[in-house]
JSON list of C-alpha atoms in Angstrom, two decimals:
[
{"chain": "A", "resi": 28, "resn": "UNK", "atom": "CA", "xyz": [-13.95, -2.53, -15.55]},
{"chain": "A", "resi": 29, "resn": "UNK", "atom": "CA", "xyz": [-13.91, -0.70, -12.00]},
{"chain": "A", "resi": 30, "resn": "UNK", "atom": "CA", "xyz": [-10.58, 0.53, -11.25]},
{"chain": "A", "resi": 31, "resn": "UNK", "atom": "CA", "xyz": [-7.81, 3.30, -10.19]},
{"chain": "A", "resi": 32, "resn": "UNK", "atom": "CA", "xyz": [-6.59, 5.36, -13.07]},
{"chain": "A", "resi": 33, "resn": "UNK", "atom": "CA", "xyz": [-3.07, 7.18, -12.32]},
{"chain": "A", "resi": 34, "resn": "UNK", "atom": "CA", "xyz": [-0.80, 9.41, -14.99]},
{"chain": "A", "resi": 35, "resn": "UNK", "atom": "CA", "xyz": [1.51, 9.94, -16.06]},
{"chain": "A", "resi": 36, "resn": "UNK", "atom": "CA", "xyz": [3.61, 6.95, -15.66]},
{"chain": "A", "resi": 37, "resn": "UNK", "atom": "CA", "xyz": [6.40, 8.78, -15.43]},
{"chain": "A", "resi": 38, "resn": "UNK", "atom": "CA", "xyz": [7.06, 12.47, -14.53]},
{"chain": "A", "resi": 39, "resn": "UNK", "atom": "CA", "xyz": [9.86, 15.01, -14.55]},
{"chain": "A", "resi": 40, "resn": "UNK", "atom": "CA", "xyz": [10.04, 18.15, -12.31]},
{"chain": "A", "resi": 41, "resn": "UNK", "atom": "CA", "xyz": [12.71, 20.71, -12.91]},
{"chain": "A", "resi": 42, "resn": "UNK", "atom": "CA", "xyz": [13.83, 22.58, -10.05]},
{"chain": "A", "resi": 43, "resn": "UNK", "atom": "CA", "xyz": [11.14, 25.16, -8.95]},
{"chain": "A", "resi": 44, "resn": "UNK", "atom": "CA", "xyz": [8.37, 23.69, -10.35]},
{"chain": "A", "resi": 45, "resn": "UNK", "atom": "CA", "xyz": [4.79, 22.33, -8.93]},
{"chain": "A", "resi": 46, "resn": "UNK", "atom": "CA", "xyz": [3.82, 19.18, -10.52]},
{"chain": "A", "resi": 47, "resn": "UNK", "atom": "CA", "xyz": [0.52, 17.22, -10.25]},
{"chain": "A", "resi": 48, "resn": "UNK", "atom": "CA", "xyz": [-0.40, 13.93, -10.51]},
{"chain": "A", "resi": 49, "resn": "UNK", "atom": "CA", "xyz": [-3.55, 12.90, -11.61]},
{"chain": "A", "resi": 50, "resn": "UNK", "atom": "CA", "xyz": [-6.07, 9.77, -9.56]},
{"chain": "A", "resi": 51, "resn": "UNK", "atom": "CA", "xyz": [-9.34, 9.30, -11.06]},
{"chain": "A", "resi": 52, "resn": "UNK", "atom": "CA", "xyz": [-11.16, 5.93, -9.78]},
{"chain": "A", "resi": 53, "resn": "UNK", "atom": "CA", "xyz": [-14.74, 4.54, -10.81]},
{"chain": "A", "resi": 54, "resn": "UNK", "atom": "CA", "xyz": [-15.09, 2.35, -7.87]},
{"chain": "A", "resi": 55, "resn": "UNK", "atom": "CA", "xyz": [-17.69, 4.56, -5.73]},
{"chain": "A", "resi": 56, "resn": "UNK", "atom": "CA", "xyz": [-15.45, 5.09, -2.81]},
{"chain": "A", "resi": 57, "resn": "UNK", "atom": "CA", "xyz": [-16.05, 7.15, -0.48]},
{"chain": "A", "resi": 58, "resn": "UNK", "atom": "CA", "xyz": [-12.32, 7.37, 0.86]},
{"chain": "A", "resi": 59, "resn": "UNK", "atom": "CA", "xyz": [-9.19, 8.01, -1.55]},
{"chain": "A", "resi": 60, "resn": "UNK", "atom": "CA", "xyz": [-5.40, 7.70, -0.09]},
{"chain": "A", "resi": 61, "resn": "UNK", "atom": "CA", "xyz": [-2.11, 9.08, -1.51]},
{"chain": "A", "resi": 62, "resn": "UNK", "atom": "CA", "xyz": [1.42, 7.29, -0.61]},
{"chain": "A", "resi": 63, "resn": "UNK", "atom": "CA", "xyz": [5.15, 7.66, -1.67]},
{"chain": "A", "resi": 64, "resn": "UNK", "atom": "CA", "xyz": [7.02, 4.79, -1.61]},
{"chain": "A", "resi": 65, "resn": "UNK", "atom": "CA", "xyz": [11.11, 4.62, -1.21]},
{"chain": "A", "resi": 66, "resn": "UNK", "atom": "CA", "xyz": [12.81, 1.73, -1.49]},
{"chain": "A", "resi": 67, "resn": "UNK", "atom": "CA", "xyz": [13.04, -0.07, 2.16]},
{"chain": "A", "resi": 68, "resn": "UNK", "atom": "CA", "xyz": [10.44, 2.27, 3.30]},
{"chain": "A", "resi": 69, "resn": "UNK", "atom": "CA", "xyz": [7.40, 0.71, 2.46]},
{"chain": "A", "resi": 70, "resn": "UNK", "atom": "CA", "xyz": [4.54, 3.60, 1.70]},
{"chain": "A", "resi": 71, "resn": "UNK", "atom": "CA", "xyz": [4.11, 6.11, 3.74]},
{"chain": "A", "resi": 72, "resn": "UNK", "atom": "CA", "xyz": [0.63, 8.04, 3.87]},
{"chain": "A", "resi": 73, "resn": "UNK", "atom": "CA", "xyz": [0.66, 11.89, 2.61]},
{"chain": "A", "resi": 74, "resn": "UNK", "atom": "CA", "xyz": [-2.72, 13.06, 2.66]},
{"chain": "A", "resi": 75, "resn": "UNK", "atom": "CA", "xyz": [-6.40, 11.19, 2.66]},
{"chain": "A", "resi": 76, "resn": "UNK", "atom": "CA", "xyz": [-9.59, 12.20, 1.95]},
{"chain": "A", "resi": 77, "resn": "UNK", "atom": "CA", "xyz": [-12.41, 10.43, 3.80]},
{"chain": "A", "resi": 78, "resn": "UNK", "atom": "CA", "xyz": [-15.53, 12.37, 1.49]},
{"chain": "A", "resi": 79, "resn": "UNK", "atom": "CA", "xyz": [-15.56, 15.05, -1.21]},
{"chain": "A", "resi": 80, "resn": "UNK", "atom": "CA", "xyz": [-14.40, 18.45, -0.55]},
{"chain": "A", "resi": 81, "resn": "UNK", "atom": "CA", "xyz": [-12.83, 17.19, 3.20]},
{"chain": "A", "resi": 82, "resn": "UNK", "atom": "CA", "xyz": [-9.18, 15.92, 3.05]},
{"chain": "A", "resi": 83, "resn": "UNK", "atom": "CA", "xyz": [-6.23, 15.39, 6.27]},
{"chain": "A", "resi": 84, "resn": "UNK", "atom": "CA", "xyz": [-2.79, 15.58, 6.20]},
{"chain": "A", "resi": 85, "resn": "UNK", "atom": "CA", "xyz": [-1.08, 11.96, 6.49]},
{"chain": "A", "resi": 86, "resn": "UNK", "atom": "CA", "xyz": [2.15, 11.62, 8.27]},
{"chain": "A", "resi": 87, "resn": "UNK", "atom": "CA", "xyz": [4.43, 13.44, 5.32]},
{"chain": "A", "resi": 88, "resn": "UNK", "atom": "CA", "xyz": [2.26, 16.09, 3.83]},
{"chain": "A", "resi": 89, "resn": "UNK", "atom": "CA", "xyz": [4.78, 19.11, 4.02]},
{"chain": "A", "resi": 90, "resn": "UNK", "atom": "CA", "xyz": [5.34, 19.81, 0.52]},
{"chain": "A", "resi": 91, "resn": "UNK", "atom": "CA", "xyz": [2.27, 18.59, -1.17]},
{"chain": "A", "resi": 92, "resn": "UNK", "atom": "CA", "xyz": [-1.28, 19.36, -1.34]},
{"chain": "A", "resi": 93, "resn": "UNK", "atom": "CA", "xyz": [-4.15, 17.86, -2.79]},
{"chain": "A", "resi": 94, "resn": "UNK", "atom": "CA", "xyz": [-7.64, 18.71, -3.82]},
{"chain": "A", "resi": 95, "resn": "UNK", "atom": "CA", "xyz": [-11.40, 16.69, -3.86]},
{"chain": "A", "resi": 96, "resn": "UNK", "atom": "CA", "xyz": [-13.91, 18.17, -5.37]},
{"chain": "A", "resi": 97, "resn": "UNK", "atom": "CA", "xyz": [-15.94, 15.33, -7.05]},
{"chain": "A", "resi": 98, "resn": "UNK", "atom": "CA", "xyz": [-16.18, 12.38, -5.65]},
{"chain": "A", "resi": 99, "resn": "UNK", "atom": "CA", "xyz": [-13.79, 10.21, -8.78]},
{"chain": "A", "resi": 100, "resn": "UNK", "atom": "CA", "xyz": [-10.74, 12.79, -8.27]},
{"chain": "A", "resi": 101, "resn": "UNK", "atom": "CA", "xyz": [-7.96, 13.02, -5.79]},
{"chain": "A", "resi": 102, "resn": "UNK", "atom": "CA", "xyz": [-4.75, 15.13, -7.63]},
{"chain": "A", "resi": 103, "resn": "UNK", "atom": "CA", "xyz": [-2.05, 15.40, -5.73]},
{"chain": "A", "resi": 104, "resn": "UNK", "atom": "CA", "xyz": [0.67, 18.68, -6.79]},
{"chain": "A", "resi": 105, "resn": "UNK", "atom": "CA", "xyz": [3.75, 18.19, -5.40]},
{"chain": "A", "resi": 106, "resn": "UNK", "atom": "CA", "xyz": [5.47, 21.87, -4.80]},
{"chain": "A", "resi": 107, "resn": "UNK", "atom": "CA", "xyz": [8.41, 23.31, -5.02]},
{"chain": "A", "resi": 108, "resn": "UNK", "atom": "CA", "xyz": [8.21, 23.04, -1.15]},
{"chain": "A", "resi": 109, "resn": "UNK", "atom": "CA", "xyz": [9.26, 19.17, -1.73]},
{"chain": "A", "resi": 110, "resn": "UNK", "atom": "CA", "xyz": [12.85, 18.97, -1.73]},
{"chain": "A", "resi": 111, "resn": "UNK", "atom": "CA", "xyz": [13.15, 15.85, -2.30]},
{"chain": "A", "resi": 112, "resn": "UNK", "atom": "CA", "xyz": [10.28, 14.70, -4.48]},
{"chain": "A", "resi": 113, "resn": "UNK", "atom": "CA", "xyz": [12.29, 11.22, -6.23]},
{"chain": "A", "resi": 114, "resn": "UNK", "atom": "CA", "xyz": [9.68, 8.69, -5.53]},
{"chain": "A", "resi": 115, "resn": "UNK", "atom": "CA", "xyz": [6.67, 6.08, -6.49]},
{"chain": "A", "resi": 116, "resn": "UNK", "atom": "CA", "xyz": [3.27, 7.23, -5.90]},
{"chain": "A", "resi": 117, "resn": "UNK", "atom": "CA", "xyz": [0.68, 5.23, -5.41]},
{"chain": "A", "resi": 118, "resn": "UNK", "atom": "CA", "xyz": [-2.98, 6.50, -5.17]},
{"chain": "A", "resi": 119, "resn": "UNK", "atom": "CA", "xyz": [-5.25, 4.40, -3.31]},
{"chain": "A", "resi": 120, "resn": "UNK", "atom": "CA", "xyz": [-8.89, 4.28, -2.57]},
{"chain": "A", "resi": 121, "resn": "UNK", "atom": "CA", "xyz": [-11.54, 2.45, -0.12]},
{"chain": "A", "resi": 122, "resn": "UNK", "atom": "CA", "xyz": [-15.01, 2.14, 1.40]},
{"chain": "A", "resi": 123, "resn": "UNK", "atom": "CA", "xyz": [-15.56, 1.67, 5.01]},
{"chain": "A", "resi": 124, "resn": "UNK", "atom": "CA", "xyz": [-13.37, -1.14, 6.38]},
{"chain": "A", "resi": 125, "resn": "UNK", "atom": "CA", "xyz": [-12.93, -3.02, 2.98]},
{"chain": "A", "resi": 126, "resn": "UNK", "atom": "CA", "xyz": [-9.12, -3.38, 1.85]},
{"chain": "A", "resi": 127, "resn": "UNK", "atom": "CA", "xyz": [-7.81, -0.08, -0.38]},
{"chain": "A", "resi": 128, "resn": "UNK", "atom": "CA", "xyz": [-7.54, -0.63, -4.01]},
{"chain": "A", "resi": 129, "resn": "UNK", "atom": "CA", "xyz": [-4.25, 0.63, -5.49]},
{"chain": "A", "resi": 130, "resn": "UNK", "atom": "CA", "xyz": [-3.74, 2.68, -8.97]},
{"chain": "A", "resi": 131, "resn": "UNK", "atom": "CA", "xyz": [-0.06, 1.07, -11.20]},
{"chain": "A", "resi": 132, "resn": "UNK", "atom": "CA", "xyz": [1.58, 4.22, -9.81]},
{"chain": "A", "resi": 133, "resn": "UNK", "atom": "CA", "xyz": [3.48, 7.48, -11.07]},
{"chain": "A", "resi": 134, "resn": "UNK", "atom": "CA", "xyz": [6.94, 7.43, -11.08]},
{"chain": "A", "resi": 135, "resn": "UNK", "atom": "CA", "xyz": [8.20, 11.20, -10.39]},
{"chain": "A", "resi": 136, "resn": "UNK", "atom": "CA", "xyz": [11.82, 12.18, -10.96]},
{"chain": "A", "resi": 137, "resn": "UNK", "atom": "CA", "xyz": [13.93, 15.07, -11.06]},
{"chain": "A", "resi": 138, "resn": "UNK", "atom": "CA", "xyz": [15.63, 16.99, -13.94]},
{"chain": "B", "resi": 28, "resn": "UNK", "atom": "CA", "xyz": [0.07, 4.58, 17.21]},
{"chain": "B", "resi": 29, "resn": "UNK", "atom": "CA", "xyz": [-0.22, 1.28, 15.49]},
{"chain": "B", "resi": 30, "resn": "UNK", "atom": "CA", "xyz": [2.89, -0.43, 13.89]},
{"chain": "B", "resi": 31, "resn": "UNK", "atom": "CA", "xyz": [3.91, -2.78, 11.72]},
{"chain": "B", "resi": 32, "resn": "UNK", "atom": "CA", "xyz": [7.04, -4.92, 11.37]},
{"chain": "B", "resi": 33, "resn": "UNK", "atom": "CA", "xyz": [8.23, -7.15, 8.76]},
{"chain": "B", "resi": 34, "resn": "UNK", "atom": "CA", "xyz": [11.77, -8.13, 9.84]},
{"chain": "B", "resi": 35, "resn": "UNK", "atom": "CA", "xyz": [12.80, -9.79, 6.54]},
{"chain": "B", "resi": 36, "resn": "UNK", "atom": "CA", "xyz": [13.90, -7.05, 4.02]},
{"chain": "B", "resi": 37, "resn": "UNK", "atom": "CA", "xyz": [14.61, -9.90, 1.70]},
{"chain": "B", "resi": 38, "resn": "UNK", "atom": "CA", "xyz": [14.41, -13.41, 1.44]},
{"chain": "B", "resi": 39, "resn": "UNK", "atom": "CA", "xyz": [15.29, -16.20, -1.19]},
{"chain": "B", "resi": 40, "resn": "UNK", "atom": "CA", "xyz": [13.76, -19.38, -1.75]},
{"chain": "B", "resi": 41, "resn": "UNK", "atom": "CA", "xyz": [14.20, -22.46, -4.41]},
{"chain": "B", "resi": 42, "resn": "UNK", "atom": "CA", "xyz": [10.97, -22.96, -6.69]},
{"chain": "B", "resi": 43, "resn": "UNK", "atom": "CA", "xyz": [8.86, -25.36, -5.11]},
{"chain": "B", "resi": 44, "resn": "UNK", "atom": "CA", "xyz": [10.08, -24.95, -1.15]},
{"chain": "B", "resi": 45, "resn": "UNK", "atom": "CA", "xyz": [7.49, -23.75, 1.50]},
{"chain": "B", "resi": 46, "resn": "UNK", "atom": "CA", "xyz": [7.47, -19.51, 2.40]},
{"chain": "B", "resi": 47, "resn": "UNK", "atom": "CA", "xyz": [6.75, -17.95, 5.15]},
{"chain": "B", "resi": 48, "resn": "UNK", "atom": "CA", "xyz": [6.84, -14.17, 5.84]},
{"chain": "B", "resi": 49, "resn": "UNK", "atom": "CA", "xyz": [6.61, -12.57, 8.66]},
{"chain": "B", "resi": 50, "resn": "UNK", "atom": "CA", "xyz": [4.69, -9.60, 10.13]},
{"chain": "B", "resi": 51, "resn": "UNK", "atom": "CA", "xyz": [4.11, -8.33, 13.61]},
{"chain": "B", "resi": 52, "resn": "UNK", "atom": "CA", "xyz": [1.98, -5.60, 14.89]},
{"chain": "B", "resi": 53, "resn": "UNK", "atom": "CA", "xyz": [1.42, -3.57, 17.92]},
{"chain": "B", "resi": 54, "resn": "UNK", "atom": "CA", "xyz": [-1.51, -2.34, 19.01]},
{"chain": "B", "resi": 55, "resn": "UNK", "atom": "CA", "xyz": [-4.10, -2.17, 21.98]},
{"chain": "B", "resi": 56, "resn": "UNK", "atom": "CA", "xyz": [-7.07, -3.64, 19.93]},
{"chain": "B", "resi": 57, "resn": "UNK", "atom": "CA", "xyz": [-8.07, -6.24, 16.99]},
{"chain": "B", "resi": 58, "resn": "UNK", "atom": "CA", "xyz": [-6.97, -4.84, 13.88]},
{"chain": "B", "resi": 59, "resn": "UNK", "atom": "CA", "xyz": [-7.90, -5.34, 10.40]},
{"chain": "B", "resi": 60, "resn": "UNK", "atom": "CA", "xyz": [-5.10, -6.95, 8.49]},
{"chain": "B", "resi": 61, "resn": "UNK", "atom": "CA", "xyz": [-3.56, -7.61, 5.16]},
{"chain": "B", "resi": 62, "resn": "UNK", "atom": "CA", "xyz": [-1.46, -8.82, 3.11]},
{"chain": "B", "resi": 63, "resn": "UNK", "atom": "CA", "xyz": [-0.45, -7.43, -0.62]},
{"chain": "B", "resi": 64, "resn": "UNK", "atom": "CA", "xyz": [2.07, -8.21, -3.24]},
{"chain": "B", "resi": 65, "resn": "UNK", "atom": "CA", "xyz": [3.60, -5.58, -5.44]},
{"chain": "B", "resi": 66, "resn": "UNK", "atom": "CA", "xyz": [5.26, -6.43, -8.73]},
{"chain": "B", "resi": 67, "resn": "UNK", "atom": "CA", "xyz": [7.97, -4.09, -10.19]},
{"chain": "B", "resi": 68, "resn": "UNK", "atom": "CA", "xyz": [6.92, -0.60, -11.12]},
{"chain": "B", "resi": 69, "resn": "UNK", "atom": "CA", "xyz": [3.04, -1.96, -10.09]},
{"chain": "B", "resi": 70, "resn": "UNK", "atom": "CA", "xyz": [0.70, -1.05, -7.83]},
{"chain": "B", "resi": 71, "resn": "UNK", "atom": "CA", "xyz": [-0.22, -3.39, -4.82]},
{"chain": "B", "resi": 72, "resn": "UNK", "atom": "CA", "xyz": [-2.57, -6.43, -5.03]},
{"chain": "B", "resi": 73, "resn": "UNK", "atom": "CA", "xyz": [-4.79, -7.53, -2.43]},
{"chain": "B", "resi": 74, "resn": "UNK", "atom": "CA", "xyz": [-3.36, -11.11, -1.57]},
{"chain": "B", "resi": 75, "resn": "UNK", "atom": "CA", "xyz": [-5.91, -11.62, 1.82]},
{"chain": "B", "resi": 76, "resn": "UNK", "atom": "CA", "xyz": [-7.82, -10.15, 4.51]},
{"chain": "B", "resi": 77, "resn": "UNK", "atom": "CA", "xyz": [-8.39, -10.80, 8.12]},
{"chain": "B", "resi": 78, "resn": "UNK", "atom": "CA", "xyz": [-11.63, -9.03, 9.97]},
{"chain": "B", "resi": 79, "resn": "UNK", "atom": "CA", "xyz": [-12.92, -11.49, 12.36]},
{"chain": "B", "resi": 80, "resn": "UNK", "atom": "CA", "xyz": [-13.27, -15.01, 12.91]},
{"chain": "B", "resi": 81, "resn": "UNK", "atom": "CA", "xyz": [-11.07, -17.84, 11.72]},
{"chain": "B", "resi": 82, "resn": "UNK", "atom": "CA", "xyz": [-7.86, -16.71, 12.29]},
{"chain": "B", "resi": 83, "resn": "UNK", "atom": "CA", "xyz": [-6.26, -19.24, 9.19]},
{"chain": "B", "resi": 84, "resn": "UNK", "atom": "CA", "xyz": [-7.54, -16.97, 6.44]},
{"chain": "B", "resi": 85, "resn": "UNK", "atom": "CA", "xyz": [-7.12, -18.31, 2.52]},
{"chain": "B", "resi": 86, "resn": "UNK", "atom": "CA", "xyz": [-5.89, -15.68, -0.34]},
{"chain": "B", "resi": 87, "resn": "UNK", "atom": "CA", "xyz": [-5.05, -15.73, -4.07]},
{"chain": "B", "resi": 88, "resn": "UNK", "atom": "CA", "xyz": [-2.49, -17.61, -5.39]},
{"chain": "B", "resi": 89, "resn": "UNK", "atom": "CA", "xyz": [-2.55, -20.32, -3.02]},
{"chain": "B", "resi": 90, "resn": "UNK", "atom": "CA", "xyz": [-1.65, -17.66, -0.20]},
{"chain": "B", "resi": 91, "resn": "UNK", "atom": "CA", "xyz": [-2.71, -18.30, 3.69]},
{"chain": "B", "resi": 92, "resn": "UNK", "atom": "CA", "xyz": [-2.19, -16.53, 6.91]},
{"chain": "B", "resi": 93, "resn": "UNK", "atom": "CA", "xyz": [-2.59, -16.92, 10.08]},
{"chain": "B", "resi": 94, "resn": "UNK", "atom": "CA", "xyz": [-3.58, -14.34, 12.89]},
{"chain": "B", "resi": 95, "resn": "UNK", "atom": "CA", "xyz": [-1.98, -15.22, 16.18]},
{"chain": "B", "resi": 96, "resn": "UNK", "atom": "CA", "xyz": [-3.27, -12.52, 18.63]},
{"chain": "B", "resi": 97, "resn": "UNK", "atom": "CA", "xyz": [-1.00, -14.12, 21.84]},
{"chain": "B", "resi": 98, "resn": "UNK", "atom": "CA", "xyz": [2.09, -13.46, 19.20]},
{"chain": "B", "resi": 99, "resn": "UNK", "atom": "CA", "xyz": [0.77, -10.06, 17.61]},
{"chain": "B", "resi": 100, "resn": "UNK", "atom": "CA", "xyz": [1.51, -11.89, 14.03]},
{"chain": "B", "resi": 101, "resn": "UNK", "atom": "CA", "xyz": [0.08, -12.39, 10.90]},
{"chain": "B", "resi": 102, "resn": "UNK", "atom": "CA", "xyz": [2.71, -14.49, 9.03]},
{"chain": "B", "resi": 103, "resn": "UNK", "atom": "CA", "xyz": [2.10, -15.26, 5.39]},
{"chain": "B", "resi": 104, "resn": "UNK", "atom": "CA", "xyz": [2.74, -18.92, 4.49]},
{"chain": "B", "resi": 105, "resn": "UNK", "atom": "CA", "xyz": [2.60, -20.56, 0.79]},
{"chain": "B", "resi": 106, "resn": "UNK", "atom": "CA", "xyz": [3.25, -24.33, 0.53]},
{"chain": "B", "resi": 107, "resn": "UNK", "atom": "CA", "xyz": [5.36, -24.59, -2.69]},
{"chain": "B", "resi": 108, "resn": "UNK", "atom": "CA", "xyz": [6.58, -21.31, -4.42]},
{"chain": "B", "resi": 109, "resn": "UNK", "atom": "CA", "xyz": [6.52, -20.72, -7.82]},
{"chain": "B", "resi": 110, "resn": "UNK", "atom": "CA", "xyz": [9.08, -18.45, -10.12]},
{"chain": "B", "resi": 111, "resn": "UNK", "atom": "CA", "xyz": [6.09, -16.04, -11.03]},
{"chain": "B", "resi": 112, "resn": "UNK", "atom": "CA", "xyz": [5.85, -15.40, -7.19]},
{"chain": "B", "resi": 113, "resn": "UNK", "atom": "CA", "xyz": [9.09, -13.29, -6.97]},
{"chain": "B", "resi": 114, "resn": "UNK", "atom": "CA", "xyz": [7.59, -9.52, -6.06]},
{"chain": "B", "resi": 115, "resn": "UNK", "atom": "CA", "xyz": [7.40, -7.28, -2.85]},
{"chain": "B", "resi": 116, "resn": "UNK", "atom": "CA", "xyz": [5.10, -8.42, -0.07]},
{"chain": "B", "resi": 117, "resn": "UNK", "atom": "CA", "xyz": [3.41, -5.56, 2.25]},
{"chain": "B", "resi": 118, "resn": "UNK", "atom": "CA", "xyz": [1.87, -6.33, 5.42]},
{"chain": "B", "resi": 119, "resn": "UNK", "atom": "CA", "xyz": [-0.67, -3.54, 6.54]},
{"chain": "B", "resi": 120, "resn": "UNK", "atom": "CA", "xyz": [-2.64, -2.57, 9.52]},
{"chain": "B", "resi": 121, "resn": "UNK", "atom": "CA", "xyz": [-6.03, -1.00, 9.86]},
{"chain": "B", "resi": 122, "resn": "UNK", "atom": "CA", "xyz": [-8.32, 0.50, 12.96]},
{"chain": "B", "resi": 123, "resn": "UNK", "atom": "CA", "xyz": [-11.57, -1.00, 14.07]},
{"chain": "B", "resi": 124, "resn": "UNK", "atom": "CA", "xyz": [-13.87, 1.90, 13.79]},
{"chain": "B", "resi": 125, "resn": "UNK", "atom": "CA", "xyz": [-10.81, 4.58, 11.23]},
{"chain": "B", "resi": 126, "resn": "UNK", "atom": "CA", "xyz": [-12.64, 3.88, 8.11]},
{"chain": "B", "resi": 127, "resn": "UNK", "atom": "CA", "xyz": [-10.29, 1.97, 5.60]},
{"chain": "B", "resi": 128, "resn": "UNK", "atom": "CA", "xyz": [-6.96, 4.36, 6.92]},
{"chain": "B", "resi": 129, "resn": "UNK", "atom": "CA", "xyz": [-3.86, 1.60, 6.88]},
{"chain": "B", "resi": 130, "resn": "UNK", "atom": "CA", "xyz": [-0.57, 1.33, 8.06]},
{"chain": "B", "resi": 131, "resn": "UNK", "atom": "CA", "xyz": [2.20, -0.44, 6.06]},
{"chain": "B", "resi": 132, "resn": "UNK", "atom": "CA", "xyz": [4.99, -2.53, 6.93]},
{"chain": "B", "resi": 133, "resn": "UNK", "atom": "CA", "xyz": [8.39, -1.96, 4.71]},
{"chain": "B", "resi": 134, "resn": "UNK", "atom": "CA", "xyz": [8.22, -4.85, 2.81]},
{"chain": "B", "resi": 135, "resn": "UNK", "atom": "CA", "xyz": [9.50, -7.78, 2.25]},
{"chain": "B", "resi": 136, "resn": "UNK", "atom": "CA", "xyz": [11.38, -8.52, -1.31]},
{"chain": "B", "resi": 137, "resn": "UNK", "atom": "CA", "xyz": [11.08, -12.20, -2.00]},
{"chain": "B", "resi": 138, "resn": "UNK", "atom": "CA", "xyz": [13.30, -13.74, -4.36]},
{"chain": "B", "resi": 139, "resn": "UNK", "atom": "CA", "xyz": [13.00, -17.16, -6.13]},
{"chain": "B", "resi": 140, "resn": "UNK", "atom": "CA", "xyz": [15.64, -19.27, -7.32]},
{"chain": "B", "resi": 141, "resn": "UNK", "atom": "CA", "xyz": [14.58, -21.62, -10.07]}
]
């Protein structure tokens, strides 16, 4: 079956340390999205990539970075940079105007 | 910039009563919108769509909405409710012409109250 592929599930960072979170997908989409989600925030966008090796920052990107060098694959490492990393992440992807298609998620907490 | 409003954080209904949840958007053109549903610790689900055309558009799950441009809404409606329903509901945004990039709403949490 087609589909977003996320992991972990869950994820501990210790103070200091760069983390990254894995997105595969075997959809064909062009696009891919990452989002963090806090509670009564909704999900706010942190970077996008619209085609392989070309990615933009979204409107929280300061303390992350990502990477897109095949087409399947959009990691996301959150840095040390990210002082408050606590969150759900969601990695998304699309093609043209069709609606995004959503991976279950990595939950990313703090030691 | 677009934006998107849902102005019920959360809201409880009795199985089998009519929903409706609401979501209002600004901006200068016709967006795309959505609607999805989000079950704890999950990611989101694709409930319905709205491009073009009839503005009463049908979903999964029984789900409708209805694009009122005069109103700049897209309220979600379901007839009768059912337990399994209780999740989050995101409204989202999208540009004519900026690829598949969205903008979310911050949810609404719906509870249901057998």
């Amino acid at each position: 079956d087609g589909g977003i592929t996320q992991s972990p599930k869950y994820l501990f960072r210790k103070e200091g340390q760069n983390v990254t979170l894995s997105c595969e997908q075997n959809l064909n989409h062009d696009a891919m999205y990452w989002y963090r989600q806090d509670p009564g925030q909704g999900l706010r966008l942190i970077y996008y990539s619209q085609i392989v090796n070309d990615f933009q920052k979204g409107d929280i990107a300061e303390g992350y970075s990502v990477s897109r060098e095949k087409k399947e694959s959009f990691p996301l490492t959150v840095t040390s940079a990210q002082k408050n990393p606590t969150a759900f992440y969601l990695c998304a992807s699309g093609q043209g105007e069709q609606p995004q298609h959503f991976g279950d998620g990595t939950r990313l907490s703090i030691l | 910039a677009q934006s998107v409003t849902q102005p019920d954080i959360h809201i409880t209904v009795s199985e089998g009563a009519s929903l409706e949840l609401r979501c209002n958007y600004s901006y200068g053109a016709t967006p795309y919108l959505f609607w999805y549903v989000q079950s704890p610790g999950q990611g989101l689900q694709l409930l319905l769509k709205y491009f073009s055309g009839d503005t009463l558009v049908q979903g999964i799950k029984g789900f409708e909405a209805e694009f009122k441009r005069s109103q700049s809404s897209f309220n979600l409606r379901k007839p009768s409710v059912h337990w399994s329903d209780a999740a989050e509901y995101f409204c989202a945004v999208g540009l004519t012409g900026g690829g598949n990039k969205l903008t979310f709403g911050t949810g609404t949490q719906l509870k249901v109250e057998l």
